[in-house]
Short mmCIF file of C-alpha atoms and ligand atoms in Angstrom, two decimals:
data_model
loop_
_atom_site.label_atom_id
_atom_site.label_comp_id
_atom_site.label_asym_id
_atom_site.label_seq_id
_atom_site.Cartn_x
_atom_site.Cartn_y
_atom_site.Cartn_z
CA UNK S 1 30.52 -34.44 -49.98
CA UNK S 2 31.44 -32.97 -46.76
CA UNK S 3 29.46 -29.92 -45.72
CA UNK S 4 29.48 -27.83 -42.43
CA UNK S 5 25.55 -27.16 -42.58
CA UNK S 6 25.01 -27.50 -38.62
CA UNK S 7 26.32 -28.99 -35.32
CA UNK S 8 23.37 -31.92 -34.82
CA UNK S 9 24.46 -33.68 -38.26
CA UNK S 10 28.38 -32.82 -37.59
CA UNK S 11 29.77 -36.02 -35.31
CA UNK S 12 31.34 -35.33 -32.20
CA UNK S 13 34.54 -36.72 -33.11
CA UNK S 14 34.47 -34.44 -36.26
CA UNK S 15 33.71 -31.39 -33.79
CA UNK S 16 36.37 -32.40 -31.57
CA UNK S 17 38.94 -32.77 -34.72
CA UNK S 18 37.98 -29.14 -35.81
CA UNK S 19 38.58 -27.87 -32.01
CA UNK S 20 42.03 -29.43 -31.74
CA UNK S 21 42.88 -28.32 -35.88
CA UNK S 22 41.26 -24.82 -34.73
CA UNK S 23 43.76 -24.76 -31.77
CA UNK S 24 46.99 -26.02 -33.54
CA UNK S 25 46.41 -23.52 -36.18
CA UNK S 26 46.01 -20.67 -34.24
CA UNK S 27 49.08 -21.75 -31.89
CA UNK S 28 51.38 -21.98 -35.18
CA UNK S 29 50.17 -18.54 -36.33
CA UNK S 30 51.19 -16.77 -32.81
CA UNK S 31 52.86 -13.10 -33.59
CA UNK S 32 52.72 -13.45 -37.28
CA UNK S 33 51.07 -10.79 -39.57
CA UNK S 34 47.14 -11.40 -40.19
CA UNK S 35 48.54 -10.84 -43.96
CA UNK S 36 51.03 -13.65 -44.06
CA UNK S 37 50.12 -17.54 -45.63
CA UNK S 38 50.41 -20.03 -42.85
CA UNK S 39 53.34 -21.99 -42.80
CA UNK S 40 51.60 -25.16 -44.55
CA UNK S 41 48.82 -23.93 -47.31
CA UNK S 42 46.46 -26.96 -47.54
CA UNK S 43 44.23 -24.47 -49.72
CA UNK S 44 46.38 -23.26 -52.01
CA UNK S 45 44.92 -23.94 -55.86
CA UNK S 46 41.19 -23.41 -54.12
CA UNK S 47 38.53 -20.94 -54.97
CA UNK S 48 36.47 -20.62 -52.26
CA UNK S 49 33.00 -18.36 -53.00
CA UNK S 50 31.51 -16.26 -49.60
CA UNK S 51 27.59 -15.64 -50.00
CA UNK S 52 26.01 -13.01 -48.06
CA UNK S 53 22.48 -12.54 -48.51
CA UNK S 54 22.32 -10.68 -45.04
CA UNK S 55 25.02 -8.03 -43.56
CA UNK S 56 28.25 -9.24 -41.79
CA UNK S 57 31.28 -8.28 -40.37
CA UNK S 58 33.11 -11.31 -38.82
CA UNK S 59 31.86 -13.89 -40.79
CA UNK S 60 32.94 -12.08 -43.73
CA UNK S 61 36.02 -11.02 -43.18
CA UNK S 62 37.06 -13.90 -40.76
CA UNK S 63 36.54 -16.49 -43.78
CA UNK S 64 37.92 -14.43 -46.39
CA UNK S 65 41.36 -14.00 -43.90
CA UNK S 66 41.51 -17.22 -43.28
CA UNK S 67 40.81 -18.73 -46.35
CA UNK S 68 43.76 -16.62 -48.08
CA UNK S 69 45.61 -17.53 -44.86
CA UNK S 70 45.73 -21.12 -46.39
CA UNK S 71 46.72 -20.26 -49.76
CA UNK S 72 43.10 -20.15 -51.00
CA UNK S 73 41.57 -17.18 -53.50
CA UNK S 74 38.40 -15.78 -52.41
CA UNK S 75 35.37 -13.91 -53.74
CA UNK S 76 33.03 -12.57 -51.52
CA UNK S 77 29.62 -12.01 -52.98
CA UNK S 78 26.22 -10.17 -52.00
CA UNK S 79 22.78 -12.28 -52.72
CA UNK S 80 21.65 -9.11 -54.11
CA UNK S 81 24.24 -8.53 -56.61
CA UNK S 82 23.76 -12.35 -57.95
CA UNK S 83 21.17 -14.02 -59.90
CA UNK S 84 20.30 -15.58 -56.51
CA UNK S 85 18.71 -12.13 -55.67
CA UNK S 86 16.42 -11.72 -59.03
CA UNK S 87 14.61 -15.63 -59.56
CA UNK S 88 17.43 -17.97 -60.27
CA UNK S 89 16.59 -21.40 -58.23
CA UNK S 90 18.94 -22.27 -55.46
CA UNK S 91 19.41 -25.15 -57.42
CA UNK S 92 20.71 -23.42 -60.65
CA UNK S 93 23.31 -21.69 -58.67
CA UNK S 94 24.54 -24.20 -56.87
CA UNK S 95 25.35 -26.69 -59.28
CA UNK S 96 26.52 -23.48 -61.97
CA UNK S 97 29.07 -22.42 -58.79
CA UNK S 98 30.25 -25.67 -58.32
CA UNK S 99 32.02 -25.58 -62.36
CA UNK S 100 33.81 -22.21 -60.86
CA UNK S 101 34.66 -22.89 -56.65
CA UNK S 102 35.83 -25.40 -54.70
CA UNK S 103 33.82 -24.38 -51.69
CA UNK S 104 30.92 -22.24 -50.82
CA UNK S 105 30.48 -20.44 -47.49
CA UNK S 106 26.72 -19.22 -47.74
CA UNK S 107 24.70 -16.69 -45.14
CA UNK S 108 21.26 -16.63 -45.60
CA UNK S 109 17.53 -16.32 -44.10
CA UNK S 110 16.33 -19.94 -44.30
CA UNK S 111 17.44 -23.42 -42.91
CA UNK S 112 15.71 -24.69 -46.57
CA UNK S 113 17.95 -22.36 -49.14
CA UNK S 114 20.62 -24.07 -47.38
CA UNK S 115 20.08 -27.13 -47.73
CA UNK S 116 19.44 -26.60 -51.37
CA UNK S 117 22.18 -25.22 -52.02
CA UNK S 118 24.49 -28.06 -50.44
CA UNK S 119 21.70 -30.66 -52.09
CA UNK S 120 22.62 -29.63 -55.68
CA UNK S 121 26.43 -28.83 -55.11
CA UNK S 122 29.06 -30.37 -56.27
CA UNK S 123 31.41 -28.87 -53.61
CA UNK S 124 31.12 -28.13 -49.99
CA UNK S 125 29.01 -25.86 -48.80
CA UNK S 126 29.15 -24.49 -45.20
CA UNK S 127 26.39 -22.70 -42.99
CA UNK S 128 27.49 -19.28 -42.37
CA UNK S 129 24.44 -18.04 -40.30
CA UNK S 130 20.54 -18.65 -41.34
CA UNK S 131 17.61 -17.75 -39.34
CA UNK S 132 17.76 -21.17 -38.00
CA UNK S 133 21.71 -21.42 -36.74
CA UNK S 134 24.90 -20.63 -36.38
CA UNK S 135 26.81 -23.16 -36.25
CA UNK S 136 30.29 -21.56 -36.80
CA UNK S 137 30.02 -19.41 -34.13
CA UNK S 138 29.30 -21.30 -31.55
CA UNK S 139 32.48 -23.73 -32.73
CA UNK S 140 34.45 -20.59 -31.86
CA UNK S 141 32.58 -20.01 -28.69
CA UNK S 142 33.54 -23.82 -27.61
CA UNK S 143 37.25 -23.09 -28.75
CA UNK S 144 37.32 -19.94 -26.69
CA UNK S 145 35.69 -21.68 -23.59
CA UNK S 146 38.08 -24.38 -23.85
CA UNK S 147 41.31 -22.70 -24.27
CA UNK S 148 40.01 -20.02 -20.97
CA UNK S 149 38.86 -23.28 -18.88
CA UNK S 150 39.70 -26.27 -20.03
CA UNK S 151 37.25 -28.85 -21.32
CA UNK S 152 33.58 -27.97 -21.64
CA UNK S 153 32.23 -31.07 -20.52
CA UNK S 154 29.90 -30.43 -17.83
CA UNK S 155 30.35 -26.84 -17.51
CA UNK S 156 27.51 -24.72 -16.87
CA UNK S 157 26.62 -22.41 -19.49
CA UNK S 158 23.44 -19.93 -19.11
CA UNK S 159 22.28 -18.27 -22.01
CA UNK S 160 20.20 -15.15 -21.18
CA UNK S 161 17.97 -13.33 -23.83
CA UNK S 162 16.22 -14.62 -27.04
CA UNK S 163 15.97 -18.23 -27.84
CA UNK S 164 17.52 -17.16 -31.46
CA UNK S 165 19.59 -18.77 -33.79
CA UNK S 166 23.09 -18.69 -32.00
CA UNK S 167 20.71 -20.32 -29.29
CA UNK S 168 19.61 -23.34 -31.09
CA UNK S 169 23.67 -23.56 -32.31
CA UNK S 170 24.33 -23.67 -28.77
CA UNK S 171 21.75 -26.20 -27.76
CA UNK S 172 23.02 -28.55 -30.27
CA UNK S 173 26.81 -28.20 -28.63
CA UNK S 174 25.30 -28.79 -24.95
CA UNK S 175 23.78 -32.26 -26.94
CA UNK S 176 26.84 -33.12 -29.19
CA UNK S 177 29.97 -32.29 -26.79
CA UNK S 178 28.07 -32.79 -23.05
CA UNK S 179 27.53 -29.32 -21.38
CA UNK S 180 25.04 -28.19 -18.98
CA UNK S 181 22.57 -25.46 -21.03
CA UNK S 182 19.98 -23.12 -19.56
CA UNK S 183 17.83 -20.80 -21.11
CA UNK S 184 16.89 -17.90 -19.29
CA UNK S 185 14.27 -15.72 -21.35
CA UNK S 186 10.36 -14.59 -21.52
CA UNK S 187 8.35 -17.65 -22.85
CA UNK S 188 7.43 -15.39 -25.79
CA UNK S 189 10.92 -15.83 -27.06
CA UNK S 190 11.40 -19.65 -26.26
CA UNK S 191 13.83 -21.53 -28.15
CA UNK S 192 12.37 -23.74 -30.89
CA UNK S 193 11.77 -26.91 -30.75
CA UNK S 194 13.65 -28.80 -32.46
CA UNK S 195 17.00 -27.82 -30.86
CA UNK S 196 15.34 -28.56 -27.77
CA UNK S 197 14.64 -31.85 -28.59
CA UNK S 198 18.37 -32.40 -30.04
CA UNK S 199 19.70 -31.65 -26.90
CA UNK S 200 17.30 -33.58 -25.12
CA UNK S 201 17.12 -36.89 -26.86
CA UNK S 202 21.36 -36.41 -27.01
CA UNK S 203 20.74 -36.60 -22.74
CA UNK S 204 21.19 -33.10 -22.33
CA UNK S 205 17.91 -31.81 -21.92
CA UNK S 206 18.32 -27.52 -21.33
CA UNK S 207 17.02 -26.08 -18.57
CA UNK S 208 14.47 -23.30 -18.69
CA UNK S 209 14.51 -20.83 -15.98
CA UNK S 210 12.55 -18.08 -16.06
CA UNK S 211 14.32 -15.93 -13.62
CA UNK S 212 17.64 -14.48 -14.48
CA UNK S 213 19.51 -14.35 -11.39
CA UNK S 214 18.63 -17.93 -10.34
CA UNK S 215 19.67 -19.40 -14.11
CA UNK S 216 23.14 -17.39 -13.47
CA UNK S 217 23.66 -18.72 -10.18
CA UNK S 218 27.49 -20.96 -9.89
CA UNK S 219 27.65 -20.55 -14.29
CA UNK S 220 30.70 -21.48 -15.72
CA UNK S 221 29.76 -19.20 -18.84
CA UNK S 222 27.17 -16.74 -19.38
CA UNK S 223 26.46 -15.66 -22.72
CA UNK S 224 23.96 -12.73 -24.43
CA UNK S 225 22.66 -11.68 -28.14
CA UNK S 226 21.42 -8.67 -29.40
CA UNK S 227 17.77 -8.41 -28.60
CA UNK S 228 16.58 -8.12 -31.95
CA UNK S 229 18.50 -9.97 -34.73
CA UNK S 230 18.41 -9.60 -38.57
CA UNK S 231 15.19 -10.97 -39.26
CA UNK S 232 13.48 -9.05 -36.91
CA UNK S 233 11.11 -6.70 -37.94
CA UNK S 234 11.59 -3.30 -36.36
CA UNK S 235 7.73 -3.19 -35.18
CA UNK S 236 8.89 -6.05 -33.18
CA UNK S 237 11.93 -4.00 -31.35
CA UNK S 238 9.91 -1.98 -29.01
CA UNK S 239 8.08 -5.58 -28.20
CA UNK S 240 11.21 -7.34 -27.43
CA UNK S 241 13.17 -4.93 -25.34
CA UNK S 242 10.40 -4.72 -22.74
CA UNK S 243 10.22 -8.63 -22.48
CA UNK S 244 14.21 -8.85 -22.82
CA UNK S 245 15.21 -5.76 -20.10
CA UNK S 246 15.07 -8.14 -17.07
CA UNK S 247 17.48 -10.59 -18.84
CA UNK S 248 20.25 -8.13 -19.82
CA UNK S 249 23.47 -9.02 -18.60
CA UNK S 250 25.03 -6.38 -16.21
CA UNK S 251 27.41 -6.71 -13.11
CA UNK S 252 24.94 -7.57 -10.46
CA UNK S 253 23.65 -10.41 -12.62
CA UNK S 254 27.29 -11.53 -13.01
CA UNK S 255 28.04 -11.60 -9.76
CA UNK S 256 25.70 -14.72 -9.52
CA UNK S 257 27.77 -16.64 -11.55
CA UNK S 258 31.05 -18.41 -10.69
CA UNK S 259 33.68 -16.16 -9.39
CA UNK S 260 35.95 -17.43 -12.40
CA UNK S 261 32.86 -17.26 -15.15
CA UNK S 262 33.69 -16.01 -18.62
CA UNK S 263 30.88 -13.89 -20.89
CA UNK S 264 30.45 -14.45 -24.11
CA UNK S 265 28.34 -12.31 -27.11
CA UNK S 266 28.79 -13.00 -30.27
CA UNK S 267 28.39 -9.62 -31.55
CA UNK S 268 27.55 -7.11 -32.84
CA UNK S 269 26.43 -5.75 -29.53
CA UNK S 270 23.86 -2.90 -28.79
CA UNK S 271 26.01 -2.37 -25.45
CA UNK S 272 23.72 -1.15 -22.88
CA UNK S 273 21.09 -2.99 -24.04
CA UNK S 274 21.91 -6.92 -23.84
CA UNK S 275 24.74 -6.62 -21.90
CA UNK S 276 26.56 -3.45 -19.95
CA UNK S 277 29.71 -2.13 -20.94
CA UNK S 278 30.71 -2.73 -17.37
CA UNK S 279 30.43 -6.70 -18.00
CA UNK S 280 31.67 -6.57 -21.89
CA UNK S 281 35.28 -4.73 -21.05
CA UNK S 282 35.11 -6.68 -17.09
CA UNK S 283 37.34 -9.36 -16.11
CA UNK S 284 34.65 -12.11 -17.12
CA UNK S 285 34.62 -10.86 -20.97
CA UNK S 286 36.21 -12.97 -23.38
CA UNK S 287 34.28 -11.32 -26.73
CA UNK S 288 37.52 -10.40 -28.45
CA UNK S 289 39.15 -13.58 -28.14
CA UNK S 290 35.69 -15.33 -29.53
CA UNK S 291 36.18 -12.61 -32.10
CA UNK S 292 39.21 -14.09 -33.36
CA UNK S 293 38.47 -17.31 -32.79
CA UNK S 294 35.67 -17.19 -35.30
CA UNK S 295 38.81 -16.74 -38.02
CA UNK S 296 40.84 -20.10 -36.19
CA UNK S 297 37.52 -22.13 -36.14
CA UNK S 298 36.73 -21.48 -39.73
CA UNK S 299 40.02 -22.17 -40.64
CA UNK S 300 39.72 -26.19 -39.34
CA UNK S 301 36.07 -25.48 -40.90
CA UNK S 302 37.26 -25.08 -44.43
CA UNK S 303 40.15 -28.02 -44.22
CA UNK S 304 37.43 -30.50 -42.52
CA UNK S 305 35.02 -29.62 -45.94
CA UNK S 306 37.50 -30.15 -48.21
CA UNK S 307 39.58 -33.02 -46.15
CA UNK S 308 42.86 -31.60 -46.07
N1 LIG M 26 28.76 -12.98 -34.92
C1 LIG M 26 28.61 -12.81 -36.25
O1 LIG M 26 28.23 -13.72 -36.99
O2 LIG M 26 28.98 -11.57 -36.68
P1 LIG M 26 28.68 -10.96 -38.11
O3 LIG M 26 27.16 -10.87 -38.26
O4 LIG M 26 29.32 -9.61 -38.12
O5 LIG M 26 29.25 -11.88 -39.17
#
């Protein structure tokens, strides 16, 4: 079984594959309608279920595009409004979906429901954000670096905010595909462990600089998050925006990184906040190509799961 459950247990060469699938794709699809199949349908036949126990916008609608994009039908479900939501076991629902889908596409809160769920199914499953990762995004993010500037190795990518999720995602790319990390952030918010370690013990250990200016300084790529993410509680916001205000991204800050940098936020953004509207619509702003991208990444996603 071949699931997409995070970057440190996808191989490099498998990464690389879904880059170069994820490029081809989108290449082929140039001008066409977002409504019309592809020109080959490597899906078509497939079921493919979407699980959302927390809210979404691209995610959602970038797998359910794409996935009809190659021929497959879709259902996009909430937690709430399944079983999943009133005491049925991970387990139970994984191996009930697997008589109905061909692959599962699941967002949820922990790295463990995951894992269940691809333990006990039958079909692929694929990480669509937990509190833990995101390991789609940040194949998009790669894409969209790559296709701006050429290949990532060695680049010099600073990542200023929260050591979140998309983070740790990122972390595991600087390990698995050989990029230059650094995390600029309050210690309060440091990354995890564990995808400091990954990166690490894969020889790219990430920087941690605590000042934002000097962590920008010559970056190939900055990126910024939303200061407080889903799982945040809102007692916490007030908390986090006074530790987070010296990291947010704004033109002066940019102007320490290479005169060619791109920016990068996954969104959604709380513009103002993490980063200025000055730097998301400026010449270093690629967030609506990463946008898309998430829908051309998924895409090579889905036909690396199910090997076609
Ligand atoms: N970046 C991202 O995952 O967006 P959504 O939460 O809207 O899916």
């Amino acid at each position: 079984m071949t699931h997409f459950l995070d970057i440190s247990n996808t191989e490099t060469g498998d990464i690389r594959a879904m880059l170069d699938r994820a490029a081809a794709m989108k290449a082929a699809r140039a001008g066409r309608p977002k409504g019309t199949p592809d020109d080959e349908t490597p899906l078509a036949g497939r079921m493919v279920a979407l699980i959302f126990e927390k809210p979404s916008t691209r995610t959602r609608i970038s797998f359910d595009v794409g996935a009809r994009q190659m021929g497959a039908e879709t259902m996009v479900l909430s937690g709430a409004d399944m079983q999943l939501g009133h005491g049925e076991t991970i387990a139970d629902t994984a191996r009930v979906l697997s008589r109905y889908v061909d692959l599962i596409m699941i967002r949820t809160f922990e790295e463990d429901t995951l894992h269940e769920m691809a333990e006990y199914a039958d079909v692929p499953v694929i990480n669509g954000l937990t509190n833990q990762s995101h390991p789609c995004q940040i194949i998009a993010d790669v894409m969209t670096y790559e296709e701006h500037r050429g290949p990532i190795a060695d680049a010099r990518v600073t990542w200023c905010g929260d050591g979140n999720n998309v983070f740790a995602s990122f972390a595991h790319a600087a390990g698995r595909l050989g990029f230059d990390l650094t995390f600029s952030g309050p210690a309060q918010l440091d990354p995890e462990d564990a995808p400091m370690r990954f990166a690490a013990q894969a020889g790219r250990p990430v920087r941690i600089e605590r000042d934002a200016a000097t962590a920008v300084e010559g970056a190939n790529l900055v990126v910024a998050d939303t200061w407080v993410s889903m799982h945040d509680s809102q007692t916490a916001r007030e908390r986090r925006h006074n530790l987070l205000r010296p990291y947010q991204v704004n033109a002066a800050l940019m102007a320490h990184a290479a005169d060619d940098a791109l920016f990068m936020h996954c969104l959604p953004a709380h513009r103002e906040e993490e980063a200025t509207s000055e730097v998301m619509d400026g010449p270093h702003s690629v967030i609506f190509d990463e946008a898309e991208n998430r829908l051309h990444a998924q895409k090579a996603v889905m036909r690396w799961c199910l090997g076609v």
